[in-house]
Coordinates of C-alpha atoms in Angstrom, one line a residue:
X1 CA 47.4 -16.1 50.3
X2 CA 48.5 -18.1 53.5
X3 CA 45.2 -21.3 53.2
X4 CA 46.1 -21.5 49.8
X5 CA 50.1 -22.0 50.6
X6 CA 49.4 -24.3 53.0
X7 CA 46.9 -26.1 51.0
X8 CA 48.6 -26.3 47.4
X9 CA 51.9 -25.4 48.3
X10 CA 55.0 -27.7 48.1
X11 CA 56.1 -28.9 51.8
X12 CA 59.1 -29.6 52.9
X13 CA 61.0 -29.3 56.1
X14 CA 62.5 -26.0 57.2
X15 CA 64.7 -25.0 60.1
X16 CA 64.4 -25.4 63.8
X17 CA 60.7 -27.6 62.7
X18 CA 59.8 -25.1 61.0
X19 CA 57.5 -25.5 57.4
X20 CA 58.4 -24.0 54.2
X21 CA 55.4 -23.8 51.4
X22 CA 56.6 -22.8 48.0
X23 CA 53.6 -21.8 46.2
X24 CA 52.8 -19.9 42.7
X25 CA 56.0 -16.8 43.5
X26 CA 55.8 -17.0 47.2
X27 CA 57.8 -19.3 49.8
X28 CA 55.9 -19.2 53.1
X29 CA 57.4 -20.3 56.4
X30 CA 54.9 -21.7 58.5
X31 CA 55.4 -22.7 62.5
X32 CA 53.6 -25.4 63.6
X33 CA 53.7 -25.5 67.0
X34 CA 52.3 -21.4 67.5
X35 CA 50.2 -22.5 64.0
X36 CA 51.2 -18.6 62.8
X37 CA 53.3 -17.8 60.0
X38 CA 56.5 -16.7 60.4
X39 CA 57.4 -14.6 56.8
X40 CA 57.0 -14.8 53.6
X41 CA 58.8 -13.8 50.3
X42 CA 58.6 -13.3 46.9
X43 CA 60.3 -16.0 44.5
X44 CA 62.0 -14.8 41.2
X45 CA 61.0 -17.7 38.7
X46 CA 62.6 -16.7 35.4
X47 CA 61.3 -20.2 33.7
X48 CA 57.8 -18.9 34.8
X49 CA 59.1 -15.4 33.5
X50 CA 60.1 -17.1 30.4
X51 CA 56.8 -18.5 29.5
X52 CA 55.1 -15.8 30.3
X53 CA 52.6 -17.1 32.8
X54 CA 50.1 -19.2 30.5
X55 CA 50.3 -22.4 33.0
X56 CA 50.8 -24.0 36.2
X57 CA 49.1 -22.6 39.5
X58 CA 48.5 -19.6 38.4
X59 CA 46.1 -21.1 35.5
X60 CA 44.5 -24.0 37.3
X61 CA 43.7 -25.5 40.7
X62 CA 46.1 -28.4 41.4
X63 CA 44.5 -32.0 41.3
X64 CA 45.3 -33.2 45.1
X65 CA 44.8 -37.0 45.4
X66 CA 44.3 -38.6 48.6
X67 CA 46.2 -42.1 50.1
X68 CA 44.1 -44.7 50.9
X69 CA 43.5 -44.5 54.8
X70 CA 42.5 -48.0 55.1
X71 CA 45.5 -49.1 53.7
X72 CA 48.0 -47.2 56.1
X73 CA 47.6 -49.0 59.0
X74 CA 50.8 -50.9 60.6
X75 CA 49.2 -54.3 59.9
X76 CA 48.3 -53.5 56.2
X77 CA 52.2 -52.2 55.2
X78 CA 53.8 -54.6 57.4
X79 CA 51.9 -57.5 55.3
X80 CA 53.5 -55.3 52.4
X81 CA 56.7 -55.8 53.6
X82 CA 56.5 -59.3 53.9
X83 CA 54.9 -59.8 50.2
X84 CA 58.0 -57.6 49.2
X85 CA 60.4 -59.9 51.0
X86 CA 58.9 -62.8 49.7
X87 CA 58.2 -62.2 46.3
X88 CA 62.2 -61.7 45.7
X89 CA 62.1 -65.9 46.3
X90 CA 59.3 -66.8 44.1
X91 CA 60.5 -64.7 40.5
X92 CA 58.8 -67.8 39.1
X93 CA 55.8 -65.8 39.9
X94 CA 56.0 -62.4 38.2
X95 CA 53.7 -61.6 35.5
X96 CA 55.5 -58.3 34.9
X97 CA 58.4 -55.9 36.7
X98 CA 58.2 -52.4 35.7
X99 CA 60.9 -50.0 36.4
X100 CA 59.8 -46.1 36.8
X101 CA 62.9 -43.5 35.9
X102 CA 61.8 -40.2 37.4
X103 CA 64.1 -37.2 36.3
X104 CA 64.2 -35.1 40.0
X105 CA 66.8 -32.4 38.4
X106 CA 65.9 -29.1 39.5
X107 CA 64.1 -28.1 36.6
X108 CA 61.3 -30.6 37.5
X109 CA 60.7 -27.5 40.6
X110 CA 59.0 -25.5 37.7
X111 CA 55.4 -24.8 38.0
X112 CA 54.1 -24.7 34.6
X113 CA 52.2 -27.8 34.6
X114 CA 48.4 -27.3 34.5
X115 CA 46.7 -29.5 37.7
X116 CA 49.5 -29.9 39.3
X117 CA 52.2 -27.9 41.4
X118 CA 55.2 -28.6 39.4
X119 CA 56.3 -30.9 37.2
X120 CA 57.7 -33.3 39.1
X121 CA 54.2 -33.1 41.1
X122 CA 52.1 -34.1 37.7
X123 CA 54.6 -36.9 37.3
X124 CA 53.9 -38.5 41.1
X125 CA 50.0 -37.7 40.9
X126 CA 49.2 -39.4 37.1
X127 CA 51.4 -42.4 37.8
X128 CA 50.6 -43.2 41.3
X129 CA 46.4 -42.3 40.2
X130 CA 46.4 -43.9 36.3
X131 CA 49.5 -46.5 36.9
X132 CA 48.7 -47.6 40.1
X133 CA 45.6 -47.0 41.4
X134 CA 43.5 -47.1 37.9
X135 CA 44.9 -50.6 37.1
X136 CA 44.1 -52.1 41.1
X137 CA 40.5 -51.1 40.9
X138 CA 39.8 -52.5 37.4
X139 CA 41.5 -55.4 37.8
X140 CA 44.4 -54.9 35.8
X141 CA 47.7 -55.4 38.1
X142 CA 48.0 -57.6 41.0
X143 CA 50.6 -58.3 43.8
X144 CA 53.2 -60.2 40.7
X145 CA 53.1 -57.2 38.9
X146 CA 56.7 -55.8 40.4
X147 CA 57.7 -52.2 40.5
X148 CA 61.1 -50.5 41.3
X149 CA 61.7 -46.6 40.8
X150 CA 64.7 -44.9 40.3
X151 CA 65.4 -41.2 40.6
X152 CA 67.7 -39.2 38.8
X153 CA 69.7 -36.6 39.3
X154 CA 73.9 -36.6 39.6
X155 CA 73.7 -39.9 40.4
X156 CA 70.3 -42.4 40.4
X157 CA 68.7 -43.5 44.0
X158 CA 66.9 -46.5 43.8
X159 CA 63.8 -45.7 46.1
X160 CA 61.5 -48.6 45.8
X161 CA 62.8 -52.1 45.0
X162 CA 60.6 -54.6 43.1
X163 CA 57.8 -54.0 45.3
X164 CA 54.2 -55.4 44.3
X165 CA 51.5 -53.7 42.9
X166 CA 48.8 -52.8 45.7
X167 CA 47.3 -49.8 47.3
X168 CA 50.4 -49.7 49.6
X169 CA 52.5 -48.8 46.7
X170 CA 50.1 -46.3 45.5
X171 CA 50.4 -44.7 49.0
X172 CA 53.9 -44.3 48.9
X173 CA 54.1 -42.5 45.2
X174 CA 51.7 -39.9 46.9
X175 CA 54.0 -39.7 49.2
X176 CA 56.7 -39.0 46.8
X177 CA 54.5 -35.7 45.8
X178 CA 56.3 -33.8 48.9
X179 CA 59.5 -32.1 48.6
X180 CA 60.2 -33.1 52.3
X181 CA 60.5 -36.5 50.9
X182 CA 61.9 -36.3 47.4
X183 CA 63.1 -32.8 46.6
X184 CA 64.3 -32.2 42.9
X185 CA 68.1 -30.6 42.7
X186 CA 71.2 -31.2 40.5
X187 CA 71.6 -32.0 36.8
X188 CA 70.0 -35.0 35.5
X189 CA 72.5 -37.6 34.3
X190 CA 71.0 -40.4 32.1
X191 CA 73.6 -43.0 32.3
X192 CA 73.6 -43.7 36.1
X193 CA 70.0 -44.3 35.7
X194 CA 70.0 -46.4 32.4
X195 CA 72.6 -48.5 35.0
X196 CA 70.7 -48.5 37.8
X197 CA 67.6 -49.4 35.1
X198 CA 68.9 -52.3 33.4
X199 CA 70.4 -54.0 37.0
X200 CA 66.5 -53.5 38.2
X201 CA 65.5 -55.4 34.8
X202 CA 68.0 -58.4 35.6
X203 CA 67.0 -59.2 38.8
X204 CA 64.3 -61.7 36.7
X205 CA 65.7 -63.1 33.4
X206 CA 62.6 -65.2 33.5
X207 CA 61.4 -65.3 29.6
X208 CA 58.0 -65.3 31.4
X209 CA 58.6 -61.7 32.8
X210 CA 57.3 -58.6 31.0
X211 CA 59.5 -56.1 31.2
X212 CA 58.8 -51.9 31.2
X213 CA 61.1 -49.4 31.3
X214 CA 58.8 -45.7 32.1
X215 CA 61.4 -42.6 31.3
X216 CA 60.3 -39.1 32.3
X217 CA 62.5 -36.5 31.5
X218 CA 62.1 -32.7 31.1
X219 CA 65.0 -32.0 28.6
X220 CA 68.0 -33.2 27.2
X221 CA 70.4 -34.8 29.7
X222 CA 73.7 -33.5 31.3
X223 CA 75.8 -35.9 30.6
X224 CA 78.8 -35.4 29.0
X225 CA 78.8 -38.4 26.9
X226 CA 75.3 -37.7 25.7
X227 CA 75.0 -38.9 22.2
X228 CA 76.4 -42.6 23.3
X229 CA 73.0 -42.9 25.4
X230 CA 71.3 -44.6 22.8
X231 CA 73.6 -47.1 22.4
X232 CA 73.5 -47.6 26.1
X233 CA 69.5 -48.2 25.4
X234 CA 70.3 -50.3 22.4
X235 CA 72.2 -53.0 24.6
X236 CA 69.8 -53.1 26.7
X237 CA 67.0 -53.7 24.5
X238 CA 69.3 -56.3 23.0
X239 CA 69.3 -58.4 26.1
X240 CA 65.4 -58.4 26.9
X241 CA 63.8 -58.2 23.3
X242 CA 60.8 -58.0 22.9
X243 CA 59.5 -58.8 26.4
X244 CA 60.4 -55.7 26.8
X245 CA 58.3 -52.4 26.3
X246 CA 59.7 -48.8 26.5
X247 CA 57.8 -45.3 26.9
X248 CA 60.2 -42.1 26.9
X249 CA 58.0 -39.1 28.0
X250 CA 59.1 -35.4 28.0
X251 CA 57.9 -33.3 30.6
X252 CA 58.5 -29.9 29.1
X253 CA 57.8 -27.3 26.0
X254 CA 59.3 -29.0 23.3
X255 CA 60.0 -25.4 21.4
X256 CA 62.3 -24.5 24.3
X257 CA 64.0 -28.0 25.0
X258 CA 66.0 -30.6 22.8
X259 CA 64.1 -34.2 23.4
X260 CA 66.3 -35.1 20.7
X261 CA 68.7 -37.8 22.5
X262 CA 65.4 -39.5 24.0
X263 CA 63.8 -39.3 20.3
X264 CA 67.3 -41.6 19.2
X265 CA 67.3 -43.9 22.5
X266 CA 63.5 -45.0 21.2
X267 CA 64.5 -45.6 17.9
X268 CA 68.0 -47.7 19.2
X269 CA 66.0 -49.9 21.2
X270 CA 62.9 -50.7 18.3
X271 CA 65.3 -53.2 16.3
X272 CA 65.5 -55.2 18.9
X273 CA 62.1 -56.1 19.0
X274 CA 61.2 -53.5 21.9
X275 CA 58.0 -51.8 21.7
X276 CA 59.4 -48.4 22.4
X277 CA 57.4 -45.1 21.8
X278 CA 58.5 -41.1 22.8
X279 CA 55.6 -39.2 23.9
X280 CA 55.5 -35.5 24.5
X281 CA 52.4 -34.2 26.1
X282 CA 51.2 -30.8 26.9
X283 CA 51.4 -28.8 29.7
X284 CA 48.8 -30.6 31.5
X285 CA 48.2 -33.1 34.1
X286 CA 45.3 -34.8 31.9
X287 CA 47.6 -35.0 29.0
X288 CA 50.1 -36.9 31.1
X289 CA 47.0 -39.1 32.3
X290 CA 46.1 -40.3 28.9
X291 CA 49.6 -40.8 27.6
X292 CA 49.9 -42.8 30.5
X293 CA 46.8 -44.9 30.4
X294 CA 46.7 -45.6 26.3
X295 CA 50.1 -45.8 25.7
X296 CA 52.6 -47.1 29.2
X297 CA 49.5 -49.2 29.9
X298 CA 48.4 -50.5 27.1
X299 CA 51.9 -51.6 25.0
X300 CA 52.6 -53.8 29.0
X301 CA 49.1 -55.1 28.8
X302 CA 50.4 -56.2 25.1
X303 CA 53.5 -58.2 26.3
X304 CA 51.9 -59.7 29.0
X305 CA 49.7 -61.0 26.6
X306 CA 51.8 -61.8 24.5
X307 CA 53.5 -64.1 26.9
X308 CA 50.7 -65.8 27.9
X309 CA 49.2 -69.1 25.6
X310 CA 45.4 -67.7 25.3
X311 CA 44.0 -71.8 25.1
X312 CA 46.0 -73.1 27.8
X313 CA 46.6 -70.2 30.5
X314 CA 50.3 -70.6 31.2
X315 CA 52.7 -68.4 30.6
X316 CA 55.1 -68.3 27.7
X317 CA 59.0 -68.4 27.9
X318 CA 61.1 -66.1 25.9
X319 CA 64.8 -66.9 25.7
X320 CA 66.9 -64.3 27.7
X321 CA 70.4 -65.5 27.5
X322 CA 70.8 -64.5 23.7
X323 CA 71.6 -61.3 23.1
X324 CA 69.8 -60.1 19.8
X325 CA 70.9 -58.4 16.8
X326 CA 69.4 -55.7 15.0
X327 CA 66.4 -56.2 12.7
X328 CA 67.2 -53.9 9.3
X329 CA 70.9 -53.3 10.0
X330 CA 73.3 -51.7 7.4
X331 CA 75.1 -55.5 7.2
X332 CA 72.5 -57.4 6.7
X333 CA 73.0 -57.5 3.3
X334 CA 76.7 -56.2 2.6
X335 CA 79.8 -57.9 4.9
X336 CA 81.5 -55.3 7.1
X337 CA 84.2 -56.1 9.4
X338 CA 82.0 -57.6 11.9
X339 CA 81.6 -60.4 9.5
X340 CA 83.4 -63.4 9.9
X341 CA 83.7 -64.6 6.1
X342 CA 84.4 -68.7 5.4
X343 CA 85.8 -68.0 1.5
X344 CA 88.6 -70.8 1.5
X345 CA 89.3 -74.2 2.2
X346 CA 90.6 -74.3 5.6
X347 CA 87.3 -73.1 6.8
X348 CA 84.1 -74.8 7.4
X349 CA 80.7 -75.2 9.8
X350 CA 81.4 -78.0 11.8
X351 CA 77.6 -78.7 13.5
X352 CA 74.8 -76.5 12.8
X353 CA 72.5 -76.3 15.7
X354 CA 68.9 -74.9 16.1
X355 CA 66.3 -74.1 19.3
X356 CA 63.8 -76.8 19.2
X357 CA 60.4 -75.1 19.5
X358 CA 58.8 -77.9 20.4
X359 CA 60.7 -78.5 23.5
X360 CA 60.3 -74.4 24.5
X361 CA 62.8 -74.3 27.2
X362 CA 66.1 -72.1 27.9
X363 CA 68.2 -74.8 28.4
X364 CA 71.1 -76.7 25.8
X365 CA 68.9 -79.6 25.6
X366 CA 66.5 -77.4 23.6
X367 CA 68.7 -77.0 21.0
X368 CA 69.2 -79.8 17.8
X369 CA 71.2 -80.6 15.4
X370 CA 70.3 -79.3 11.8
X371 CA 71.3 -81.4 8.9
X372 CA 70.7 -81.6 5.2
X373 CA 69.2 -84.9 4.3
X374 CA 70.6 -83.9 0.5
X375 CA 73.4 -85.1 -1.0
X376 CA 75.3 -81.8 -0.7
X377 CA 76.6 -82.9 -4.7
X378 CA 73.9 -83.4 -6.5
X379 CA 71.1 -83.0 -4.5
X380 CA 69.5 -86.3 -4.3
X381 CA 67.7 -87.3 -1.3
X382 CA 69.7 -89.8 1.1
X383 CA 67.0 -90.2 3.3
X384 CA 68.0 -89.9 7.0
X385 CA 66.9 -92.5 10.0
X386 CA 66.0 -91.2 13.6
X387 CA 69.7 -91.2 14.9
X388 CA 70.4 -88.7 12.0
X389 CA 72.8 -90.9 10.3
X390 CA 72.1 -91.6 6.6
X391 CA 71.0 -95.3 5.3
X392 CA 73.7 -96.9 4.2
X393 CA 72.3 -98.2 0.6
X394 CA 71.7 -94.4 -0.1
X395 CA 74.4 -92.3 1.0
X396 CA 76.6 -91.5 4.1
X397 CA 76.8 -88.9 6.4
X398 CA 80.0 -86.6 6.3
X399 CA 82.7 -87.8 8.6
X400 CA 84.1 -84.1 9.3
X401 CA 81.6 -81.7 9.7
X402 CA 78.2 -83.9 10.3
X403 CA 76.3 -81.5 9.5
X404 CA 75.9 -82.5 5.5
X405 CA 75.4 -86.2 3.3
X406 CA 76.6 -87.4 0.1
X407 CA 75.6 -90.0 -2.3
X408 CA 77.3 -93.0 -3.3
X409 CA 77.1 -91.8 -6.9
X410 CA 79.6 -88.9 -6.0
X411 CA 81.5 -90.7 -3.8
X412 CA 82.6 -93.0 -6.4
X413 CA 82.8 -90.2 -8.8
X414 CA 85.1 -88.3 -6.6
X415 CA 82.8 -85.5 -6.9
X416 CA 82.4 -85.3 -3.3
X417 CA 85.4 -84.2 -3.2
X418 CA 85.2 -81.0 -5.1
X419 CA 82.7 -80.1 -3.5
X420 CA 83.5 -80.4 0.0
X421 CA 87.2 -81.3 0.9

């Protein structure tokens, strides 16, 4: 049916301005200027062949969401533009940055998604209507909430660039719906956008920032180092912690693809103190929807929270030039050769230094020095003044590492000596 081509199909430019509607099994080229059809033909779909039929177009009506007309005029996105120029000077200022990985490989062409026209349609339509649009109109994201996307295929394309949150943006991702815009093709490489991802993610270290990292996949990836990919997202989470939140969401029958290698990238990154889940909804645009509104929503809402001081208002800072080890490690308990082991005599902790919570900042001048106001002999207390030196008439401080005391009693008793040379 031609009105139902042109009305649900996917667009994207043809030959000499010509149209071309793929829709259901049919591709329909469409002139615009004689507003006829030119020909049609069938389209051999052996994924749809595969799953016999039971979703996509041929089940359901596609959801079609609309832009905001108000918000397309020239004065509206070239105010956009200048909030996206400016906000790259004020990172002081972002409450969150979120970074969208899209996989546009050319399975995402299939159309076995109920409500929407393929799969990489259902992706476009539930995060530009429950990410974006749902949060604006119940007051959930603002202008400092930043958001990048990144597509993947061969390579990852950065199409939007920490942009702010407002009906704009949302305008754009509909957008993004047409093939004449973004088309999916190629193999879908992981690394390239973990890359692209994590420089995104850098642009603000500020301990204030939440950070999200949204992955939508529709199978396992194609590249050839696969099974070091969650490693890759184990670095990653080490450098952010736990301001950082990720959701891993595949787009596909799970009995006909492997998810396994985004199932181990969620688990990598949960040491760390991510909040990482892996979701796999049905074959439905409202599935998609809820994932997307209890679970991407709802763990960023949670860090943002969590980064904020409930009685006072301000925003919390989380240090984010450490790099984190893993909570429940193999080694936490038994040395490997990552250890560094200080067994003889030649060996010993010079200054022992700790982050002053007090002070709360990400500079050295947050840190302090730790010391043991015992005697490190016998125990007894040599009680410590405000410089950090010990009282004379109780003990002394030592003179090599100054990070320990001793007693008179053991000095004169030479025990001090045995103990530490």
């Amino acid at each position: 049916d031609q009105l139902r081509a042109r009305r649900y199909g996917m667009c994207e430019d043809g030959r000499d301005g010509k149209l071309k509607y793929t829709y259901q099994d049919m591709v329909l080229i469409w002139d615009p200027l004689s507003n006829k059809a030119i020909t049609s033909w069938p389209l051999s779909n052996k994924n749809n062949e595969r799953q016999g039929r039971r979703s996509g177009t041929c089940r359901t009506e596609p959801v079609l969401i609309q832009k905001s007309m108000k918000h397309s005029t020239d004065y509206v996105e070239a105010a956009h533009t200048m909030m996206s120029y400016r906000i790259q000077f004020r990172k002081d200022s972002w409450t969150s940055h979120t970074v969208l990985v899209i996989d546009m490989s050319g399975s995402m062409r299939i159309d076995d998604v109920d409500g929407a026209r393929c799969r990489s349609d259902g992706v476009w339509t539930c995060l530009a209507r429950d990410f974006i649009k749902s949060q604006l109109d119940e007051g959930k994201a603002s202008l400092t909430d930043v958001v990048s996307v990144v597509l993947m295929r061969d390579m990852a394309e950065v199409v939007l660039e920490c942009e702010p949150t407002d009906y704009v943006l949302y305008n754009k991702l509909v957008d993004f719906r047409e093939w004449r815009n973004h088309r999916p093709g190629g193999h879908g490489n992981y690394e390239p956008a973990l890359e692209q991802a994590e420089v995104l993610l850098n642009k603000n270290r500020s301990g204030s920032c939440a950070a999200a990292l949204f992955f939508f996949s529709d199978g396992r990836p194609s590249d050839r180092n696969k099974h070091d990919l969650p490693k890759r997202m184990g670095e990653l989470a080490s450098r952010i912690g736990r301001r950082l939140s990720i959701t891993c969401i595949g787009m596909a029958d799970q009995d006909a693809e492997d998810f396994s290698i985004l199932e181990q990238m969620v688990e990598e990154a949960r040491p760390y103190g991510a909040i990482a889940s892996f979701n796999k909804p049905s074959m439905n645009a409202d599935s998609l929807s809820q994932i997307i509104c209890s679970q991407v929503t709802s763990s960023l809402t949670a860090t943002k929270r969590e980064l904020t001081n409930l009685s006072s208002g301000k925003s919390l800072t989380v240090r984010s030039d450490l790099i984190r080890e893993k909570h429940n490690a193999p080694d936490d308990h038994i040395p490997t050769e990552d250890w560094r082991l200080f067994n003889d005599k030649t060996r010993y902790t010079a200054n022992v230094w700790g982050w002053n919570q007090k002070l709360n900042r990400g500079d050295s001048d947050a840190f302090c020095r730790l010391i043991d106001p015992r005697c490190t002999a016998c125990f007894e207390i040599t009680v410590l003044n405000s410089t950090g030196e010990a009282k004379e008439e109780r003990g002394v401080l030592c003179s090599t590492c100054k990070s320990c005391a001793f007693c008179w009693g053991c000095i004169k008793s030479k025990r001090a000596g045995r103990v530490h040379p």
